[in-house]
Amino acid sequence: MTSPVSSSGHARMRPRRGAAGGDRVMGRPPWPLLIPAVIGMAFLVLPLAGLLVRAPWSTLPSRLAGAQVLEALRLSLVTATVATAVCLLLGVPLAWLLARVSFPGRRVVRALITVPLVLPPVVGGVALLLVLGRRGLVGQWLDATFGVSLPFTTAGVVVAEAFVAMPFLVISVEGALRGADPRFEEAAATLGASRWTVFHRVTLPLVAPGVVAGAVLCWARALGEFGATITFAGNFPGRTQTMPLAVYLALETDPESAIVLSLVLLVVSVAILAALRDRWVTSP
């Protein structure tokens, strides 16, 4: 039987682990760390608790069944889903290009792709207007050639949401591609599979969890988009008024309706975090 004491007479220090076996469990935390940690937690949680406390629970069912709420919710779900589909169609190949192909200026391209993450959404909406507006660099050609005008339309909502949400998908998929074992792709290529066959029969199944996680985050970001949407698509009920825009409008005239709409978005956000817990949140 091996003794827990080493030959030098000192006990071996074994870090204790939590129930999940992954996190180290320390003793009592130092006050200089505990106090700001508690304040930070309260800073993030108390506003959400205030939303729940001030919610009009007695009239909640009737308000949720209101035409304005249902229309804004329907439009938000449709546009966020379509925007996510656009991001998948364009973002997955883009992530593959960044992860698998070495080309001059790749770092610059990656930096430009992630700009919408830090760019104020209103600035993104202005940029979309300058490019896709009726007098924009591309928009005037679309209008003159195809009679297509994107600003202040439902399609414009999709464009604005896709613009701000695509970086979440690209970053997630690129990370999954970089973490995937390339030997499976090399083996398939050695057996005579074409590059397209390797991509959709080997690569995509390997990175499927990353694609799903990125798509869910992309959808959630599109659902909550406000600044670029109101700047590029406006705030027209039934056409471009999504849930965040409806919250903004209701806050000026009917604060209780704004709280109800905010609760819906809060529930959706919590559900998404719960679905992605195993991937993005460490277990207790």
PDB file of C-alpha atoms in Angstrom:
ATOM      1  CA  MET A   1       0.000   0.000   0.000  1.00  0.00           C
ATOM      2  CA  THR A   2       1.492   3.320  -1.080  1.00  0.00           C
ATOM      3  CA  SER A   3       1.851   5.899   1.641  1.00  0.00           C
ATOM      4  CA  PRO A   4       0.456   9.398   0.981  1.00  0.00           C
ATOM      5  CA  VAL A   5       3.675  10.775   2.467  1.00  0.00           C
ATOM      6  CA  SER A   6       6.671  11.203   0.194  1.00  0.00           C
ATOM      7  CA  SER A   7      10.186  10.068   1.064  1.00  0.00           C
ATOM      8  CA  SER A   8      11.043  13.576   2.252  1.00  0.00           C
ATOM      9  CA  GLY A   9       8.330  13.344   4.879  1.00  0.00           C
ATOM     10  CA  HIS A  10       6.047  15.973   3.358  1.00  0.00           C
ATOM     11  CA  ALA A  11       2.450  15.131   2.552  1.00  0.00           C
ATOM     12  CA  ARG A  12       1.499  15.234  -1.089  1.00  0.00           C
ATOM     13  CA  MET A  13      -0.914  18.004  -1.846  1.00  0.00           C
ATOM     14  CA  ARG A  14      -3.844  16.747  -3.885  1.00  0.00           C
ATOM     15  CA  PRO A  15      -6.277  19.420  -5.137  1.00  0.00           C
ATOM     16  CA  ARG A  16      -9.857  18.646  -4.298  1.00  0.00           C
ATOM     17  CA  ARG A  17     -12.301  18.504  -7.137  1.00  0.00           C
ATOM     18  CA  GLY A  18     -15.964  19.266  -7.374  1.00  0.00           C
ATOM     19  CA  ALA A  19     -18.769  16.824  -8.022  1.00  0.00           C
ATOM     20  CA  ALA A  20     -18.188  17.034 -11.766  1.00  0.00           C
ATOM     21  CA  GLY A  21     -14.509  16.208 -11.301  1.00  0.00           C
ATOM     22  CA  GLY A  22     -13.293  19.166 -13.317  1.00  0.00           C
ATOM     23  CA  ASP A  23     -13.084  22.270 -11.113  1.00  0.00           C
ATOM     24  CA  ARG A  24     -10.791  22.731  -8.148  1.00  0.00           C
ATOM     25  CA  VAL A  25     -12.555  23.445  -4.878  1.00  0.00           C
ATOM     26  CA  MET A  26     -10.646  25.933  -2.757  1.00  0.00           C
ATOM     27  CA  GLY A  27     -11.156  26.925   0.835  1.00  0.00           C
ATOM     28  CA  ARG A  28     -12.643  30.176   2.026  1.00  0.00           C
ATOM     29  CA  PRO A  29     -12.076  32.857  -0.639  1.00  0.00           C
ATOM     30  CA  PRO A  30     -10.220  36.044   0.359  1.00  0.00           C
ATOM     31  CA  TRP A  31     -12.419  39.052   1.117  1.00  0.00           C
ATOM     32  CA  PRO A  32     -10.716  41.299  -1.471  1.00  0.00           C
ATOM     33  CA  LEU A  33     -11.988  38.899  -4.134  1.00  0.00           C
ATOM     34  CA  LEU A  34     -15.283  37.839  -2.572  1.00  0.00           C
ATOM     35  CA  ILE A  35     -16.748  41.327  -2.048  1.00  0.00           C
ATOM     36  CA  PRO A  36     -16.314  42.631  -5.629  1.00  0.00           C
ATOM     37  CA  ALA A  37     -17.442  39.247  -6.962  1.00  0.00           C
ATOM     38  CA  VAL A  38     -20.707  39.484  -5.003  1.00  0.00           C
ATOM     39  CA  ILE A  39     -21.190  43.094  -6.109  1.00  0.00           C
ATOM     40  CA  GLY A  40     -20.572  42.112  -9.721  1.00  0.00           C
ATOM     41  CA  MET A  41     -23.081  39.278  -9.481  1.00  0.00           C
ATOM     42  CA  ALA A  42     -25.668  41.608  -7.956  1.00  0.00           C
ATOM     43  CA  PHE A  43     -24.987  44.174 -10.667  1.00  0.00           C
ATOM     44  CA  LEU A  44     -25.862  41.611 -13.342  1.00  0.00           C
ATOM     45  CA  VAL A  45     -28.702  39.796 -11.584  1.00  0.00           C
ATOM     46  CA  LEU A  46     -30.643  42.583  -9.861  1.00  0.00           C
ATOM     47  CA  PRO A  47     -31.896  44.240 -13.069  1.00  0.00           C
ATOM     48  CA  LEU A  48     -33.293  40.889 -14.221  1.00  0.00           C
ATOM     49  CA  ALA A  49     -34.871  40.349 -10.813  1.00  0.00           C
ATOM     50  CA  GLY A  50     -36.396  43.813 -11.025  1.00  0.00           C
ATOM     51  CA  LEU A  51     -37.935  42.870 -14.358  1.00  0.00           C
ATOM     52  CA  LEU A  52     -39.565  39.829 -12.779  1.00  0.00           C
ATOM     53  CA  VAL A  53     -40.762  41.753  -9.718  1.00  0.00           C
ATOM     54  CA  ARG A  54     -42.352  44.574 -11.734  1.00  0.00           C
ATOM     55  CA  ALA A  55     -43.957  42.285 -14.304  1.00  0.00           C
ATOM     56  CA  PRO A  56     -47.787  42.587 -14.510  1.00  0.00           C
ATOM     57  CA  TRP A  57     -48.396  38.909 -13.749  1.00  0.00           C
ATOM     58  CA  SER A  58     -52.172  39.322 -13.339  1.00  0.00           C
ATOM     59  CA  THR A  59     -52.610  40.682 -16.875  1.00  0.00           C
ATOM     60  CA  LEU A  60     -49.727  38.781 -18.440  1.00  0.00           C
ATOM     61  CA  PRO A  61     -51.819  36.221 -20.428  1.00  0.00           C
ATOM     62  CA  SER A  62     -54.037  38.881 -21.990  1.00  0.00           C
ATOM     63  CA  ARG A  63     -51.074  41.087 -22.866  1.00  0.00           C
ATOM     64  CA  LEU A  64     -49.193  38.178 -24.440  1.00  0.00           C
ATOM     65  CA  ALA A  65     -52.254  37.464 -26.563  1.00  0.00           C
ATOM     66  CA  GLY A  66     -52.372  41.046 -27.822  1.00  0.00           C
ATOM     67  CA  ALA A  67     -52.113  41.578 -31.567  1.00  0.00           C
ATOM     68  CA  GLN A  68     -49.077  43.849 -31.291  1.00  0.00           C
ATOM     69  CA  VAL A  69     -47.122  41.378 -29.167  1.00  0.00           C
ATOM     70  CA  LEU A  70     -47.968  38.390 -31.359  1.00  0.00           C
ATOM     71  CA  GLU A  71     -47.137  40.265 -34.555  1.00  0.00           C
ATOM     72  CA  ALA A  72     -43.799  41.496 -33.216  1.00  0.00           C
ATOM     73  CA  LEU A  73     -42.987  38.010 -31.915  1.00  0.00           C
ATOM     74  CA  ARG A  74     -43.917  36.379 -35.222  1.00  0.00           C
ATOM     75  CA  LEU A  75     -41.826  38.860 -37.209  1.00  0.00           C
ATOM     76  CA  SER A  76     -38.872  38.453 -34.839  1.00  0.00           C
ATOM     77  CA  LEU A  77     -38.918  34.650 -35.047  1.00  0.00           C
ATOM     78  CA  VAL A  78     -39.241  34.657 -38.838  1.00  0.00           C
ATOM     79  CA  THR A  79     -36.549  37.241 -39.529  1.00  0.00           C
ATOM     80  CA  ALA A  80     -34.114  35.782 -36.979  1.00  0.00           C
ATOM     81  CA  THR A  81     -34.559  32.317 -38.486  1.00  0.00           C
ATOM     82  CA  VAL A  82     -34.082  33.545 -42.056  1.00  0.00           C
ATOM     83  CA  ALA A  83     -31.068  35.619 -41.001  1.00  0.00           C
ATOM     84  CA  THR A  84     -29.550  32.544 -39.340  1.00  0.00           C
ATOM     85  CA  ALA A  85     -30.088  30.533 -42.521  1.00  0.00           C
ATOM     86  CA  VAL A  86     -28.290  33.258 -44.491  1.00  0.00           C
ATOM     87  CA  CYS A  87     -25.448  33.235 -41.966  1.00  0.00           C
ATOM     88  CA  LEU A  88     -25.145  29.443 -42.235  1.00  0.00           C
ATOM     89  CA  LEU A  89     -25.098  29.603 -46.033  1.00  0.00           C
ATOM     90  CA  LEU A  90     -22.378  32.240 -46.112  1.00  0.00           C
ATOM     91  CA  GLY A  91     -20.651  31.894 -42.743  1.00  0.00           C
ATOM     92  CA  VAL A  92     -19.768  28.182 -42.749  1.00  0.00           C
ATOM     93  CA  PRO A  93     -17.799  28.392 -46.036  1.00  0.00           C
ATOM     94  CA  LEU A  94     -16.180  31.593 -44.800  1.00  0.00           C
ATOM     95  CA  ALA A  95     -15.129  29.918 -41.551  1.00  0.00           C
ATOM     96  CA  TRP A  96     -13.744  26.970 -43.526  1.00  0.00           C
ATOM     97  CA  LEU A  97     -11.739  29.365 -45.714  1.00  0.00           C
ATOM     98  CA  LEU A  98     -10.225  31.084 -42.686  1.00  0.00           C
ATOM     99  CA  ALA A  99      -9.425  27.810 -40.927  1.00  0.00           C
ATOM    100  CA  ARG A 100      -8.200  25.670 -43.824  1.00  0.00           C
ATOM    101  CA  VAL A 101      -6.753  27.987 -46.482  1.00  0.00           C
ATOM    102  CA  SER A 102      -3.670  30.135 -46.089  1.00  0.00           C
ATOM    103  CA  PHE A 103      -3.810  33.293 -48.195  1.00  0.00           C
ATOM    104  CA  PRO A 104      -2.273  36.762 -48.004  1.00  0.00           C
ATOM    105  CA  GLY A 105      -4.130  39.085 -45.665  1.00  0.00           C
ATOM    106  CA  ARG A 106      -5.980  36.340 -43.809  1.00  0.00           C
ATOM    107  CA  ARG A 107      -5.478  38.064 -40.460  1.00  0.00           C
ATOM    108  CA  VAL A 108      -6.853  41.297 -41.870  1.00  0.00           C
ATOM    109  CA  VAL A 109      -9.885  39.488 -43.251  1.00  0.00           C
ATOM    110  CA  ARG A 110     -10.504  37.792 -39.901  1.00  0.00           C
ATOM    111  CA  ALA A 111     -10.269  41.143 -38.126  1.00  0.00           C
ATOM    112  CA  LEU A 112     -12.710  42.760 -40.557  1.00  0.00           C
ATOM    113  CA  ILE A 113     -15.188  39.911 -40.123  1.00  0.00           C
ATOM    114  CA  THR A 114     -15.208  40.371 -36.360  1.00  0.00           C
ATOM    115  CA  VAL A 115     -15.674  44.154 -36.550  1.00  0.00           C
ATOM    116  CA  PRO A 116     -19.501  43.911 -36.206  1.00  0.00           C
ATOM    117  CA  LEU A 117     -18.929  42.383 -32.762  1.00  0.00           C
ATOM    118  CA  VAL A 118     -17.528  45.667 -31.441  1.00  0.00           C
ATOM    119  CA  LEU A 119     -19.062  48.126 -33.896  1.00  0.00           C
ATOM    120  CA  PRO A 120     -22.032  50.077 -32.469  1.00  0.00           C
ATOM    121  CA  PRO A 121     -25.117  48.588 -34.151  1.00  0.00           C
ATOM    122  CA  VAL A 122     -26.359  52.041 -35.181  1.00  0.00           C
ATOM    123  CA  VAL A 123     -23.095  52.585 -37.057  1.00  0.00           C
ATOM    124  CA  GLY A 124     -23.657  49.221 -38.741  1.00  0.00           C
ATOM    125  CA  GLY A 125     -27.103  50.387 -39.826  1.00  0.00           C
ATOM    126  CA  VAL A 126     -25.662  53.594 -41.267  1.00  0.00           C
ATOM    127  CA  ALA A 127     -23.024  51.585 -43.134  1.00  0.00           C
ATOM    128  CA  LEU A 128     -25.735  49.323 -44.572  1.00  0.00           C
ATOM    129  CA  LEU A 129     -27.677  52.376 -45.743  1.00  0.00           C
ATOM    130  CA  LEU A 130     -24.606  53.775 -47.482  1.00  0.00           C
ATOM    131  CA  VAL A 131     -24.056  50.492 -49.325  1.00  0.00           C
ATOM    132  CA  LEU A 132     -27.535  49.015 -49.800  1.00  0.00           C
ATOM    133  CA  GLY A 133     -29.715  52.118 -49.678  1.00  0.00           C
ATOM    134  CA  ARG A 134     -31.419  53.400 -52.815  1.00  0.00           C
ATOM    135  CA  ARG A 135     -28.482  55.729 -53.411  1.00  0.00           C
ATOM    136  CA  GLY A 136     -25.908  53.361 -51.950  1.00  0.00           C
ATOM    137  CA  LEU A 137     -22.935  51.833 -53.694  1.00  0.00           C
ATOM    138  CA  VAL A 138     -24.772  48.571 -54.388  1.00  0.00           C
ATOM    139  CA  GLY A 139     -28.340  49.581 -53.584  1.00  0.00           C
ATOM    140  CA  GLN A 140     -28.721  51.958 -56.505  1.00  0.00           C
ATOM    141  CA  TRP A 141     -27.670  49.165 -58.876  1.00  0.00           C
ATOM    142  CA  LEU A 142     -30.136  46.746 -57.285  1.00  0.00           C
ATOM    143  CA  ASP A 143     -32.901  49.327 -57.592  1.00  0.00           C
ATOM    144  CA  ALA A 144     -32.124  50.235 -61.203  1.00  0.00           C
ATOM    145  CA  THR A 145     -31.518  46.678 -62.424  1.00  0.00           C
ATOM    146  CA  PHE A 146     -33.941  44.531 -60.435  1.00  0.00           C
ATOM    147  CA  GLY A 147     -36.230  47.072 -58.805  1.00  0.00           C
ATOM    148  CA  VAL A 148     -35.143  45.792 -55.382  1.00  0.00           C
ATOM    149  CA  SER A 149     -35.040  48.190 -52.441  1.00  0.00           C
ATOM    150  CA  LEU A 150     -33.934  46.725 -49.119  1.00  0.00           C
ATOM    151  CA  PRO A 151     -34.171  49.627 -46.624  1.00  0.00           C
ATOM    152  CA  PHE A 152     -37.360  49.837 -44.546  1.00  0.00           C
ATOM    153  CA  THR A 153     -38.558  46.386 -45.602  1.00  0.00           C
ATOM    154  CA  THR A 154     -38.755  42.988 -43.931  1.00  0.00           C
ATOM    155  CA  ALA A 155     -35.853  41.863 -46.102  1.00  0.00           C
ATOM    156  CA  GLY A 156     -33.916  44.816 -44.716  1.00  0.00           C
ATOM    157  CA  VAL A 157     -34.525  43.480 -41.195  1.00  0.00           C
ATOM    158  CA  VAL A 158     -33.015  40.147 -42.259  1.00  0.00           C
ATOM    159  CA  VAL A 159     -29.984  41.894 -43.775  1.00  0.00           C
ATOM    160  CA  ALA A 160     -29.386  43.983 -40.645  1.00  0.00           C
ATOM    161  CA  GLU A 161     -29.719  40.981 -38.339  1.00  0.00           C
ATOM    162  CA  ALA A 162     -27.439  38.832 -40.481  1.00  0.00           C
ATOM    163  CA  PHE A 163     -24.809  41.584 -40.562  1.00  0.00           C
ATOM    164  CA  VAL A 164     -24.499  41.789 -36.780  1.00  0.00           C
ATOM    165  CA  ALA A 165     -24.983  38.069 -36.081  1.00  0.00           C
ATOM    166  CA  MET A 166     -22.743  36.355 -38.636  1.00  0.00           C
ATOM    167  CA  PRO A 167     -19.461  36.901 -36.726  1.00  0.00           C
ATOM    168  CA  PHE A 168     -20.783  34.705 -33.886  1.00  0.00           C
ATOM    169  CA  LEU A 169     -21.261  31.839 -36.317  1.00  0.00           C
ATOM    170  CA  VAL A 170     -17.957  32.335 -38.116  1.00  0.00           C
ATOM    171  CA  ILE A 171     -15.931  32.446 -34.898  1.00  0.00           C
ATOM    172  CA  SER A 172     -17.648  29.345 -33.504  1.00  0.00           C
ATOM    173  CA  VAL A 173     -17.278  27.273 -36.676  1.00  0.00           C
ATOM    174  CA  GLU A 174     -13.703  28.380 -37.295  1.00  0.00           C
ATOM    175  CA  GLY A 175     -12.760  27.370 -33.764  1.00  0.00           C
ATOM    176  CA  ALA A 176     -14.406  23.980 -34.262  1.00  0.00           C
ATOM    177  CA  LEU A 177     -12.565  23.486 -37.552  1.00  0.00           C
ATOM    178  CA  ARG A 178      -9.219  24.340 -35.986  1.00  0.00           C
ATOM    179  CA  GLY A 179      -9.895  21.876 -33.178  1.00  0.00           C
ATOM    180  CA  ALA A 180     -10.976  19.031 -35.475  1.00  0.00           C
ATOM    181  CA  ASP A 181      -8.557  16.203 -36.184  1.00  0.00           C
ATOM    182  CA  PRO A 182      -7.410  16.617 -39.810  1.00  0.00           C
ATOM    183  CA  ARG A 183      -6.415  12.958 -40.107  1.00  0.00           C
ATOM    184  CA  PHE A 184      -9.989  11.938 -40.917  1.00  0.00           C
ATOM    185  CA  GLU A 185     -10.113  14.402 -43.811  1.00  0.00           C
ATOM    186  CA  GLU A 186      -6.700  13.264 -45.028  1.00  0.00           C
ATOM    187  CA  ALA A 187      -7.794   9.628 -44.895  1.00  0.00           C
ATOM    188  CA  ALA A 188     -10.923  10.378 -46.938  1.00  0.00           C
ATOM    189  CA  ALA A 189      -8.874  12.277 -49.510  1.00  0.00           C
ATOM    190  CA  THR A 190      -6.401   9.393 -49.700  1.00  0.00           C
ATOM    191  CA  LEU A 191      -9.282   7.026 -50.478  1.00  0.00           C
ATOM    192  CA  GLY A 192     -10.197   9.162 -53.486  1.00  0.00           C
ATOM    193  CA  ALA A 193     -12.939  11.396 -52.097  1.00  0.00           C
ATOM    194  CA  SER A 194     -13.272  14.798 -53.749  1.00  0.00           C
ATOM    195  CA  ARG A 195     -12.849  17.986 -51.744  1.00  0.00           C
ATOM    196  CA  TRP A 196     -16.601  18.571 -51.734  1.00  0.00           C
ATOM    197  CA  THR A 197     -17.247  15.010 -50.562  1.00  0.00           C
ATOM    198  CA  VAL A 198     -14.658  15.386 -47.816  1.00  0.00           C
ATOM    199  CA  PHE A 199     -16.273  18.645 -46.734  1.00  0.00           C
ATOM    200  CA  HIS A 200     -19.882  17.524 -46.470  1.00  0.00           C
ATOM    201  CA  ARG A 201     -19.300  13.861 -45.529  1.00  0.00           C
ATOM    202  CA  VAL A 202     -16.363  14.223 -43.120  1.00  0.00           C
ATOM    203  CA  THR A 203     -15.676  17.834 -42.129  1.00  0.00           C
ATOM    204  CA  LEU A 204     -19.237  18.944 -41.428  1.00  0.00           C
ATOM    205  CA  PRO A 205     -20.076  15.952 -39.193  1.00  0.00           C
ATOM    206  CA  LEU A 206     -16.835  16.561 -37.272  1.00  0.00           C
ATOM    207  CA  VAL A 207     -17.664  20.194 -36.535  1.00  0.00           C
ATOM    208  CA  ALA A 208     -21.443  19.771 -36.237  1.00  0.00           C
ATOM    209  CA  PRO A 209     -21.523  20.729 -32.515  1.00  0.00           C
ATOM    210  CA  GLY A 210     -19.663  23.949 -33.288  1.00  0.00           C
ATOM    211  CA  VAL A 211     -22.003  24.722 -36.179  1.00  0.00           C
ATOM    212  CA  VAL A 212     -25.076  24.126 -34.020  1.00  0.00           C
ATOM    213  CA  ALA A 213     -23.714  26.242 -31.161  1.00  0.00           C
ATOM    214  CA  GLY A 214     -22.760  29.028 -33.547  1.00  0.00           C
ATOM    215  CA  ALA A 215     -26.170  28.909 -35.235  1.00  0.00           C
ATOM    216  CA  VAL A 216     -27.992  29.147 -31.909  1.00  0.00           C
ATOM    217  CA  LEU A 217     -25.869  32.101 -30.778  1.00  0.00           C
ATOM    218  CA  CYS A 218     -26.342  33.696 -34.188  1.00  0.00           C
ATOM    219  CA  TRP A 219     -30.119  33.261 -33.937  1.00  0.00           C
ATOM    220  CA  ALA A 220     -30.182  34.730 -30.433  1.00  0.00           C
ATOM    221  CA  ARG A 221     -28.126  37.742 -31.526  1.00  0.00           C
ATOM    222  CA  ALA A 222     -30.406  38.291 -34.512  1.00  0.00           C
ATOM    223  CA  LEU A 223     -33.481  38.041 -32.296  1.00  0.00           C
ATOM    224  CA  GLY A 224     -32.190  40.758 -29.987  1.00  0.00           C
ATOM    225  CA  GLU A 225     -30.852  43.146 -32.621  1.00  0.00           C
ATOM    226  CA  PHE A 226     -32.065  46.735 -32.295  1.00  0.00           C
ATOM    227  CA  GLY A 227     -29.692  49.471 -33.487  1.00  0.00           C
ATOM    228  CA  ALA A 228     -28.913  48.296 -37.008  1.00  0.00           C
ATOM    229  CA  THR A 229     -32.523  47.242 -37.545  1.00  0.00           C
ATOM    230  CA  ILE A 230     -34.133  50.544 -36.597  1.00  0.00           C
ATOM    231  CA  THR A 231     -31.525  52.484 -38.600  1.00  0.00           C
ATOM    232  CA  PHE A 232     -31.644  50.405 -41.775  1.00  0.00           C
ATOM    233  CA  ALA A 233     -35.189  48.991 -41.712  1.00  0.00           C
ATOM    234  CA  GLY A 234     -37.157  51.454 -39.563  1.00  0.00           C
ATOM    235  CA  ASN A 235     -39.892  50.692 -37.061  1.00  0.00           C
ATOM    236  CA  PHE A 236     -43.071  49.854 -38.962  1.00  0.00           C
ATOM    237  CA  PRO A 237     -45.572  47.556 -37.174  1.00  0.00           C
ATOM    238  CA  GLY A 238     -46.183  44.333 -39.042  1.00  0.00           C
ATOM    239  CA  ARG A 239     -43.317  44.938 -41.457  1.00  0.00           C
ATOM    240  CA  THR A 240     -40.109  45.816 -39.616  1.00  0.00           C
ATOM    241  CA  GLN A 241     -41.105  46.136 -35.945  1.00  0.00           C
ATOM    242  CA  THR A 242     -39.366  43.263 -34.185  1.00  0.00           C
ATOM    243  CA  MET A 243     -39.556  42.528 -30.468  1.00  0.00           C
ATOM    244  CA  PRO A 244     -36.710  44.869 -29.378  1.00  0.00           C
ATOM    245  CA  LEU A 245     -38.217  47.691 -31.424  1.00  0.00           C
ATOM    246  CA  ALA A 246     -41.645  46.979 -29.946  1.00  0.00           C
ATOM    247  CA  VAL A 247     -40.110  47.192 -26.449  1.00  0.00           C
ATOM    248  CA  TYR A 248     -38.620  50.576 -27.285  1.00  0.00           C
ATOM    249  CA  LEU A 249     -41.925  51.901 -28.648  1.00  0.00           C
ATOM    250  CA  ALA A 250     -44.030  50.476 -25.807  1.00  0.00           C
ATOM    251  CA  LEU A 251     -41.698  51.916 -23.175  1.00  0.00           C
ATOM    252  CA  GLU A 252     -42.835  55.413 -24.139  1.00  0.00           C
ATOM    253  CA  THR A 253     -46.582  54.719 -24.131  1.00  0.00           C
ATOM    254  CA  ASP A 254     -47.255  51.507 -22.166  1.00  0.00           C
ATOM    255  CA  PRO A 255     -44.422  50.498 -19.802  1.00  0.00           C
ATOM    256  CA  GLU A 256     -46.212  47.316 -18.683  1.00  0.00           C
ATOM    257  CA  SER A 257     -46.352  46.066 -22.271  1.00  0.00           C
ATOM    258  CA  ALA A 258     -42.637  46.822 -22.565  1.00  0.00           C
ATOM    259  CA  ILE A 259     -42.021  44.674 -19.494  1.00  0.00           C
ATOM    260  CA  VAL A 260     -44.051  41.819 -20.985  1.00  0.00           C
ATOM    261  CA  LEU A 261     -42.104  41.967 -24.249  1.00  0.00           C
ATOM    262  CA  SER A 262     -38.848  42.091 -22.307  1.00  0.00           C
ATOM    263  CA  LEU A 263     -39.905  38.995 -20.341  1.00  0.00           C
ATOM    264  CA  VAL A 264     -40.414  37.090 -23.587  1.00  0.00           C
ATOM    265  CA  LEU A 265     -36.902  37.974 -24.741  1.00  0.00           C
ATOM    266  CA  LEU A 266     -35.519  37.095 -21.295  1.00  0.00           C
ATOM    267  CA  VAL A 267     -37.147  33.653 -21.408  1.00  0.00           C
ATOM    268  CA  VAL A 268     -35.712  33.035 -24.881  1.00  0.00           C
ATOM    269  CA  SER A 269     -32.233  34.082 -23.730  1.00  0.00           C
ATOM    270  CA  VAL A 270     -32.339  31.836 -20.669  1.00  0.00           C
ATOM    271  CA  ALA A 271     -33.540  28.907 -22.775  1.00  0.00           C
ATOM    272  CA  ILE A 272     -30.640  29.400 -25.198  1.00  0.00           C
ATOM    273  CA  LEU A 273     -28.079  29.552 -22.392  1.00  0.00           C
ATOM    274  CA  ALA A 274     -29.561  26.390 -20.884  1.00  0.00           C
ATOM    275  CA  ALA A 275     -29.346  24.614 -24.245  1.00  0.00           C
ATOM    276  CA  LEU A 276     -25.684  25.626 -24.659  1.00  0.00           C
ATOM    277  CA  ARG A 277     -24.688  25.036 -21.035  1.00  0.00           C
ATOM    278  CA  ASP A 278     -22.577  21.948 -21.706  1.00  0.00           C
ATOM    279  CA  ARG A 279     -20.568  23.801 -24.337  1.00  0.00           C
ATOM    280  CA  TRP A 280     -20.240  27.364 -23.073  1.00  0.00           C
ATOM    281  CA  VAL A 281     -20.804  27.227 -19.315  1.00  0.00           C
ATOM    282  CA  THR A 282     -18.676  25.161 -16.966  1.00  0.00           C
ATOM    283  CA  SER A 283     -20.621  22.722 -14.860  1.00  0.00           C
ATOM    284  CA  PRO A 284     -20.822  23.390 -11.090  1.00  0.00           C
TER     285      PRO A 284
END
